[in-house]
Amino acid sequence: MVKVTSINVGKPQVLIVDGKELITGIMKFPSDAPLFLSSIQLEGDGQADLAVHGGVDKALCVYCQEHYSHWEQVLGEKLEYGAFGENVTVLGLLESDVCIGDRYELGAALVEVTQPRQPCFKLAKRYGRVDLPLMVQKTGFTGFYFRVIREGIIPVQPDVRLVSRHPGGVTVQLANQLKYHDVRNIEGIKRILAVEELSASWRASFSKRLIELEEANV
């Protein structure tokens, strides 16, 4: 059973890290009211660095509630929903189950999986753990992004329903494996590039790698 446990938003704010100011939108907090989901973001939400965060391919960041207990042990603290900068904290949509191109109804909106979430240095800064982004990559507990196919209102605890499963069967877990671990798998790269719904940034990255690998094998 899939259940959204929290919808989280937050505007960019200044954090003081090592005596320096860091502007970040990673601080998200549970909403207590319905919010409108546009093609680029939730009402009341925002990102600090629009070059790498937000936009149509990354309108909603999703993270799995199942991973919270692991990170609470690693970090030695209780984590509140939104702790990983996600807009949607969800139970029952693991990286091993969700495929690039899968579509879901989320409240009144229709959304589509585009890519795994790539943990950035600001996650490390938030928790004072320089190794945290790499740990997220190694575990595969990355979460993923939705693009918005149909805008709509998102309730505080919206229903979520699978509308269509992508026939390519490229899971978020597999995408992470190809990105970070099985990096020379030409057939795997071709498989993920065959998924039209893959985000533009990941398509560019994998396309570049494929060219390099094929040239090296000539």
PDB file of C-alpha atoms in Angstrom:
ATOM      1  CA  MET A   1       0.000   0.000   0.000  1.00  0.00           C
ATOM      2  CA  VAL A   2       1.296   3.436  -0.979  1.00  0.00           C
ATOM      3  CA  LYS A   3       0.805   6.289   1.465  1.00  0.00           C
ATOM      4  CA  VAL A   4       1.962   9.896   1.411  1.00  0.00           C
ATOM      5  CA  THR A   5       2.942  10.687   4.967  1.00  0.00           C
ATOM      6  CA  SER A   6       3.885  14.333   4.490  1.00  0.00           C
ATOM      7  CA  ILE A   7       3.895  17.159   1.944  1.00  0.00           C
ATOM      8  CA  ASN A   8       6.787  19.531   2.634  1.00  0.00           C
ATOM      9  CA  VAL A   9       7.692  23.010   1.402  1.00  0.00           C
ATOM     10  CA  GLY A  10      10.143  25.752   2.226  1.00  0.00           C
ATOM     11  CA  LYS A  11      11.627  28.897   0.717  1.00  0.00           C
ATOM     12  CA  PRO A  12      15.411  29.377   0.439  1.00  0.00           C
ATOM     13  CA  GLN A  13      16.997  30.595   3.635  1.00  0.00           C
ATOM     14  CA  VAL A  14      20.427  31.406   4.989  1.00  0.00           C
ATOM     15  CA  LEU A  15      22.306  28.819   7.050  1.00  0.00           C
ATOM     16  CA  ILE A  16      25.517  29.656   8.883  1.00  0.00           C
ATOM     17  CA  VAL A  17      27.982  26.840   8.202  1.00  0.00           C
ATOM     18  CA  ASP A  18      31.591  27.064   9.402  1.00  0.00           C
ATOM     19  CA  GLY A  19      31.078  30.763   9.981  1.00  0.00           C
ATOM     20  CA  LYS A  20      29.917  31.381   6.410  1.00  0.00           C
ATOM     21  CA  GLU A  21      26.488  32.093   4.951  1.00  0.00           C
ATOM     22  CA  LEU A  22      24.946  29.373   2.773  1.00  0.00           C
ATOM     23  CA  ILE A  23      21.730  30.074   0.899  1.00  0.00           C
ATOM     24  CA  THR A  24      19.754  26.860   0.446  1.00  0.00           C
ATOM     25  CA  GLY A  25      16.259  25.599  -0.192  1.00  0.00           C
ATOM     26  CA  ILE A  26      16.918  22.241   1.467  1.00  0.00           C
ATOM     27  CA  MET A  27      14.978  23.187   4.600  1.00  0.00           C
ATOM     28  CA  LYS A  28      11.477  21.780   4.014  1.00  0.00           C
ATOM     29  CA  PHE A  29       8.700  21.503   6.572  1.00  0.00           C
ATOM     30  CA  PRO A  30       5.326  19.699   6.597  1.00  0.00           C
ATOM     31  CA  SER A  31       2.428  21.726   5.241  1.00  0.00           C
ATOM     32  CA  ASP A  32      -0.802  22.016   7.201  1.00  0.00           C
ATOM     33  CA  ALA A  33      -2.874  23.199   4.219  1.00  0.00           C
ATOM     34  CA  PRO A  34      -3.629  22.092   0.643  1.00  0.00           C
ATOM     35  CA  LEU A  35      -1.171  23.460  -1.922  1.00  0.00           C
ATOM     36  CA  PHE A  36      -1.333  24.063  -5.666  1.00  0.00           C
ATOM     37  CA  LEU A  37       1.184  22.099  -7.738  1.00  0.00           C
ATOM     38  CA  SER A  38       2.244  23.988 -10.869  1.00  0.00           C
ATOM     39  CA  SER A  39       4.401  22.672 -13.680  1.00  0.00           C
ATOM     40  CA  ILE A  40       7.576  23.725 -11.846  1.00  0.00           C
ATOM     41  CA  GLN A  41       6.924  23.543  -8.103  1.00  0.00           C
ATOM     42  CA  LEU A  42       4.561  23.432  -5.162  1.00  0.00           C
ATOM     43  CA  GLU A  43       2.940  26.591  -3.856  1.00  0.00           C
ATOM     44  CA  GLY A  44       5.096  27.951  -1.034  1.00  0.00           C
ATOM     45  CA  ASP A  45       8.219  26.105  -2.157  1.00  0.00           C
ATOM     46  CA  GLY A  46      11.466  27.389  -3.651  1.00  0.00           C
ATOM     47  CA  GLN A  47      15.027  26.507  -4.613  1.00  0.00           C
ATOM     48  CA  ALA A  48      18.189  28.536  -4.141  1.00  0.00           C
ATOM     49  CA  ASP A  49      20.237  27.253  -7.097  1.00  0.00           C
ATOM     50  CA  LEU A  50      17.927  26.969 -10.097  1.00  0.00           C
ATOM     51  CA  ALA A  51      20.787  25.704 -12.278  1.00  0.00           C
ATOM     52  CA  VAL A  52      20.692  22.297 -10.562  1.00  0.00           C
ATOM     53  CA  HIS A  53      17.411  22.234  -8.610  1.00  0.00           C
ATOM     54  CA  GLY A  54      13.790  22.612  -9.596  1.00  0.00           C
ATOM     55  CA  GLY A  55      12.421  23.123 -13.103  1.00  0.00           C
ATOM     56  CA  VAL A  56      10.021  20.988 -15.111  1.00  0.00           C
ATOM     57  CA  ASP A  57      12.035  17.750 -14.763  1.00  0.00           C
ATOM     58  CA  LYS A  58      12.438  18.177 -11.005  1.00  0.00           C
ATOM     59  CA  ALA A  59       9.212  19.829  -9.950  1.00  0.00           C
ATOM     60  CA  LEU A  60       8.740  17.533  -6.945  1.00  0.00           C
ATOM     61  CA  CYS A  61      11.403  15.786  -4.886  1.00  0.00           C
ATOM     62  CA  VAL A  62      10.243  12.492  -3.368  1.00  0.00           C
ATOM     63  CA  TYR A  63      11.857  10.546  -0.509  1.00  0.00           C
ATOM     64  CA  CYS A  64      11.002   7.194   1.010  1.00  0.00           C
ATOM     65  CA  GLN A  65       9.892   7.075   4.635  1.00  0.00           C
ATOM     66  CA  GLU A  66      11.377   3.572   4.865  1.00  0.00           C
ATOM     67  CA  HIS A  67      14.904   5.058   4.755  1.00  0.00           C
ATOM     68  CA  TYR A  68      14.439   7.377   7.720  1.00  0.00           C
ATOM     69  CA  SER A  69      15.316   4.783  10.369  1.00  0.00           C
ATOM     70  CA  HIS A  70      18.650   4.050   8.632  1.00  0.00           C
ATOM     71  CA  TRP A  71      19.672   7.697   8.551  1.00  0.00           C
ATOM     72  CA  GLU A  72      18.539   8.290  12.115  1.00  0.00           C
ATOM     73  CA  GLN A  73      21.017   5.600  13.179  1.00  0.00           C
ATOM     74  CA  VAL A  74      23.776   7.052  10.996  1.00  0.00           C
ATOM     75  CA  LEU A  75      23.222  10.648  12.113  1.00  0.00           C
ATOM     76  CA  GLY A  76      22.305   9.856  15.708  1.00  0.00           C
ATOM     77  CA  GLU A  77      19.215  12.035  15.760  1.00  0.00           C
ATOM     78  CA  LYS A  78      15.473  11.933  15.215  1.00  0.00           C
ATOM     79  CA  LEU A  79      14.534  13.211  11.765  1.00  0.00           C
ATOM     80  CA  GLU A  80      11.371  15.084  10.915  1.00  0.00           C
ATOM     81  CA  TYR A  81       9.643  14.719   7.545  1.00  0.00           C
ATOM     82  CA  GLY A  82      11.314  16.895   4.934  1.00  0.00           C
ATOM     83  CA  ALA A  83      14.724  16.101   6.440  1.00  0.00           C
ATOM     84  CA  PHE A  84      16.206  15.339   3.027  1.00  0.00           C
ATOM     85  CA  GLY A  85      14.770  18.394   1.350  1.00  0.00           C
ATOM     86  CA  GLU A  86      11.958  16.367  -0.176  1.00  0.00           C
ATOM     87  CA  ASN A  87       8.535  17.734  -1.038  1.00  0.00           C
ATOM     88  CA  VAL A  88       6.847  14.354  -0.726  1.00  0.00           C
ATOM     89  CA  THR A  89       7.618  11.843   2.021  1.00  0.00           C
ATOM     90  CA  VAL A  90       6.059   8.573   0.923  1.00  0.00           C
ATOM     91  CA  LEU A  91       5.671   5.015   2.173  1.00  0.00           C
ATOM     92  CA  GLY A  92       5.594   2.160  -0.339  1.00  0.00           C
ATOM     93  CA  LEU A  93       7.367   3.705  -3.343  1.00  0.00           C
ATOM     94  CA  LEU A  94      10.903   2.400  -3.046  1.00  0.00           C
ATOM     95  CA  GLU A  95      13.620   2.987  -5.630  1.00  0.00           C
ATOM     96  CA  SER A  96      13.516  -0.722  -6.471  1.00  0.00           C
ATOM     97  CA  ASP A  97       9.811  -0.513  -7.349  1.00  0.00           C
ATOM     98  CA  VAL A  98       9.492   2.813  -9.166  1.00  0.00           C
ATOM     99  CA  CYS A  99      10.419   3.116 -12.849  1.00  0.00           C
ATOM    100  CA  ILE A 100      11.456   6.124 -14.909  1.00  0.00           C
ATOM    101  CA  GLY A 101       8.324   7.148 -16.799  1.00  0.00           C
ATOM    102  CA  ASP A 102       5.814   5.718 -14.319  1.00  0.00           C
ATOM    103  CA  ARG A 103       2.809   8.004 -13.851  1.00  0.00           C
ATOM    104  CA  TYR A 104       0.875   8.609 -10.636  1.00  0.00           C
ATOM    105  CA  GLU A 105      -2.135  10.614  -9.621  1.00  0.00           C
ATOM    106  CA  LEU A 106      -1.170  12.708  -6.597  1.00  0.00           C
ATOM    107  CA  GLY A 107      -4.220  14.467  -5.268  1.00  0.00           C
ATOM    108  CA  ALA A 108      -5.685  16.263  -8.277  1.00  0.00           C
ATOM    109  CA  ALA A 109      -2.342  16.315 -10.123  1.00  0.00           C
ATOM    110  CA  LEU A 110      -0.778  13.826 -12.519  1.00  0.00           C
ATOM    111  CA  VAL A 111       2.978  13.333 -12.135  1.00  0.00           C
ATOM    112  CA  GLU A 112       5.710  11.295 -13.821  1.00  0.00           C
ATOM    113  CA  VAL A 113       9.031   9.864 -12.563  1.00  0.00           C
ATOM    114  CA  THR A 114      12.024  11.460 -14.334  1.00  0.00           C
ATOM    115  CA  GLN A 115      15.266  10.538 -12.521  1.00  0.00           C
ATOM    116  CA  PRO A 116      16.792   9.643  -9.160  1.00  0.00           C
ATOM    117  CA  ARG A 117      17.557  12.503  -6.807  1.00  0.00           C
ATOM    118  CA  GLN A 118      21.252  13.431  -6.800  1.00  0.00           C
ATOM    119  CA  PRO A 119      22.337  14.394  -3.272  1.00  0.00           C
ATOM    120  CA  CYS A 120      24.347  17.620  -3.290  1.00  0.00           C
ATOM    121  CA  PHE A 121      26.843  19.166  -0.894  1.00  0.00           C
ATOM    122  CA  LYS A 122      24.131  21.145   0.875  1.00  0.00           C
ATOM    123  CA  LEU A 123      22.837  17.928   2.418  1.00  0.00           C
ATOM    124  CA  ALA A 124      26.306  17.452   3.901  1.00  0.00           C
ATOM    125  CA  LYS A 125      26.338  21.033   5.163  1.00  0.00           C
ATOM    126  CA  ARG A 126      22.915  20.682   6.780  1.00  0.00           C
ATOM    127  CA  TYR A 127      23.977  17.711   8.905  1.00  0.00           C
ATOM    128  CA  GLY A 128      27.686  18.441   9.275  1.00  0.00           C
ATOM    129  CA  ARG A 129      28.650  15.196   7.525  1.00  0.00           C
ATOM    130  CA  VAL A 130      30.914  15.709   4.529  1.00  0.00           C
ATOM    131  CA  ASP A 131      30.483  12.053   3.559  1.00  0.00           C
ATOM    132  CA  LEU A 132      26.678  12.082   3.571  1.00  0.00           C
ATOM    133  CA  PRO A 133      26.072  12.636  -0.170  1.00  0.00           C
ATOM    134  CA  LEU A 134      28.421   9.759  -1.008  1.00  0.00           C
ATOM    135  CA  MET A 135      26.711   7.560   1.578  1.00  0.00           C
ATOM    136  CA  VAL A 136      23.354   8.304  -0.049  1.00  0.00           C
ATOM    137  CA  GLN A 137      24.761   7.268  -3.418  1.00  0.00           C
ATOM    138  CA  LYS A 138      26.281   4.056  -2.034  1.00  0.00           C
ATOM    139  CA  THR A 139      23.091   2.949  -0.274  1.00  0.00           C
ATOM    140  CA  GLY A 140      20.892   3.829  -3.233  1.00  0.00           C
ATOM    141  CA  PHE A 141      18.520   5.568  -0.819  1.00  0.00           C
ATOM    142  CA  THR A 142      18.318   8.593  -3.098  1.00  0.00           C
ATOM    143  CA  GLY A 143      14.634   9.201  -3.635  1.00  0.00           C
ATOM    144  CA  PHE A 144      13.545  10.526  -7.042  1.00  0.00           C
ATOM    145  CA  TYR A 145      11.872  13.369  -8.920  1.00  0.00           C
ATOM    146  CA  PHE A 146       8.463  13.927 -10.497  1.00  0.00           C
ATOM    147  CA  ARG A 147       7.619  16.162 -13.423  1.00  0.00           C
ATOM    148  CA  VAL A 148       4.064  17.497 -13.570  1.00  0.00           C
ATOM    149  CA  ILE A 149       1.835  16.270 -16.390  1.00  0.00           C
ATOM    150  CA  ARG A 150      -1.339  17.838 -14.995  1.00  0.00           C
ATOM    151  CA  GLU A 151      -1.353  20.647 -12.466  1.00  0.00           C
ATOM    152  CA  GLY A 152      -3.676  20.461  -9.474  1.00  0.00           C
ATOM    153  CA  ILE A 153      -4.298  20.839  -5.761  1.00  0.00           C
ATOM    154  CA  ILE A 154      -2.318  18.596  -3.403  1.00  0.00           C
ATOM    155  CA  PRO A 155      -4.070  17.948  -0.065  1.00  0.00           C
ATOM    156  CA  VAL A 156      -2.156  17.655   3.207  1.00  0.00           C
ATOM    157  CA  GLN A 157      -2.167  13.851   2.910  1.00  0.00           C
ATOM    158  CA  PRO A 158      -3.097  13.158  -0.713  1.00  0.00           C
ATOM    159  CA  ASP A 159      -4.092   9.850  -2.201  1.00  0.00           C
ATOM    160  CA  VAL A 160      -1.502   8.460  -4.614  1.00  0.00           C
ATOM    161  CA  ARG A 161      -2.422   6.011  -7.361  1.00  0.00           C
ATOM    162  CA  LEU A 162      -0.362   4.339 -10.075  1.00  0.00           C
ATOM    163  CA  VAL A 163      -1.872   5.327 -13.429  1.00  0.00           C
ATOM    164  CA  SER A 164       0.599   3.663 -15.804  1.00  0.00           C
ATOM    165  CA  ARG A 165       3.763   1.599 -15.525  1.00  0.00           C
ATOM    166  CA  HIS A 166       6.456   2.388 -18.082  1.00  0.00           C
ATOM    167  CA  PRO A 167       7.132  -0.613 -20.353  1.00  0.00           C
ATOM    168  CA  GLY A 168      10.897  -0.010 -20.272  1.00  0.00           C
ATOM    169  CA  GLY A 169      11.064  -1.205 -16.673  1.00  0.00           C
ATOM    170  CA  VAL A 170      14.080   0.978 -15.796  1.00  0.00           C
ATOM    171  CA  THR A 171      13.799   1.357 -12.050  1.00  0.00           C
ATOM    172  CA  VAL A 172      15.249   4.240 -10.090  1.00  0.00           C
ATOM    173  CA  GLN A 173      17.487   1.644  -8.438  1.00  0.00           C
ATOM    174  CA  LEU A 174      18.841   0.555 -11.850  1.00  0.00           C
ATOM    175  CA  ALA A 175      19.368   4.171 -12.903  1.00  0.00           C
ATOM    176  CA  ASN A 176      21.424   4.742  -9.742  1.00  0.00           C
ATOM    177  CA  GLN A 177      23.419   1.558 -10.390  1.00  0.00           C
ATOM    178  CA  LEU A 178      24.303   2.678 -13.917  1.00  0.00           C
ATOM    179  CA  LYS A 179      25.084   6.223 -12.820  1.00  0.00           C
ATOM    180  CA  TYR A 180      27.378   5.497  -9.890  1.00  0.00           C
ATOM    181  CA  HIS A 181      28.522   1.876  -9.970  1.00  0.00           C
ATOM    182  CA  ASP A 182      28.120  -0.069 -13.229  1.00  0.00           C
ATOM    183  CA  VAL A 183      29.440   2.889 -15.161  1.00  0.00           C
ATOM    184  CA  ARG A 184      30.780   1.002 -18.214  1.00  0.00           C
ATOM    185  CA  ASN A 185      27.603  -0.938 -18.959  1.00  0.00           C
ATOM    186  CA  ILE A 186      26.944   0.132 -22.547  1.00  0.00           C
ATOM    187  CA  GLU A 187      23.796  -1.966 -22.949  1.00  0.00           C
ATOM    188  CA  GLY A 188      22.416  -0.627 -19.680  1.00  0.00           C
ATOM    189  CA  ILE A 189      23.096   2.934 -20.772  1.00  0.00           C
ATOM    190  CA  LYS A 190      21.339   2.329 -24.090  1.00  0.00           C
ATOM    191  CA  ARG A 191      18.391   0.894 -22.197  1.00  0.00           C
ATOM    192  CA  ILE A 192      17.980   3.954 -19.997  1.00  0.00           C
ATOM    193  CA  LEU A 193      18.445   6.305 -22.962  1.00  0.00           C
ATOM    194  CA  ALA A 194      15.578   4.508 -24.712  1.00  0.00           C
ATOM    195  CA  VAL A 195      13.227   5.869 -22.039  1.00  0.00           C
ATOM    196  CA  GLU A 196      11.929   9.122 -23.520  1.00  0.00           C
ATOM    197  CA  GLU A 197      10.701  10.305 -20.118  1.00  0.00           C
ATOM    198  CA  LEU A 198      14.237  10.431 -18.663  1.00  0.00           C
ATOM    199  CA  SER A 199      15.153  13.944 -17.509  1.00  0.00           C
ATOM    200  CA  ALA A 200      17.150  16.147 -19.879  1.00  0.00           C
ATOM    201  CA  SER A 201      20.138  16.414 -17.529  1.00  0.00           C
ATOM    202  CA  TRP A 202      20.480  12.655 -17.016  1.00  0.00           C
ATOM    203  CA  ARG A 203      19.998  12.079 -20.738  1.00  0.00           C
ATOM    204  CA  ALA A 204      22.834  14.470 -21.511  1.00  0.00           C
ATOM    205  CA  SER A 205      25.097  12.802 -18.940  1.00  0.00           C
ATOM    206  CA  PHE A 206      24.440   9.261 -20.150  1.00  0.00           C
ATOM    207  CA  SER A 207      24.662  10.271 -23.818  1.00  0.00           C
ATOM    208  CA  LYS A 208      28.096  11.778 -23.213  1.00  0.00           C
ATOM    209  CA  ARG A 209      29.261   8.671 -21.365  1.00  0.00           C
ATOM    210  CA  LEU A 210      27.973   6.368 -24.112  1.00  0.00           C
ATOM    211  CA  ILE A 211      29.919   8.276 -26.761  1.00  0.00           C
ATOM    212  CA  GLU A 212      33.094   8.076 -24.653  1.00  0.00           C
ATOM    213  CA  LEU A 213      32.678   4.343 -24.027  1.00  0.00           C
ATOM    214  CA  GLU A 214      31.969   3.540 -27.657  1.00  0.00           C
ATOM    215  CA  GLU A 215      34.936   5.597 -28.833  1.00  0.00           C
ATOM    216  CA  ALA A 216      37.170   3.806 -26.311  1.00  0.00           C
ATOM    217  CA  ASN A 217      36.048   0.432 -27.687  1.00  0.00           C
ATOM    218  CA  VAL A 218      36.694   1.302 -31.336  1.00  0.00           C
TER     219      VAL A 218
END
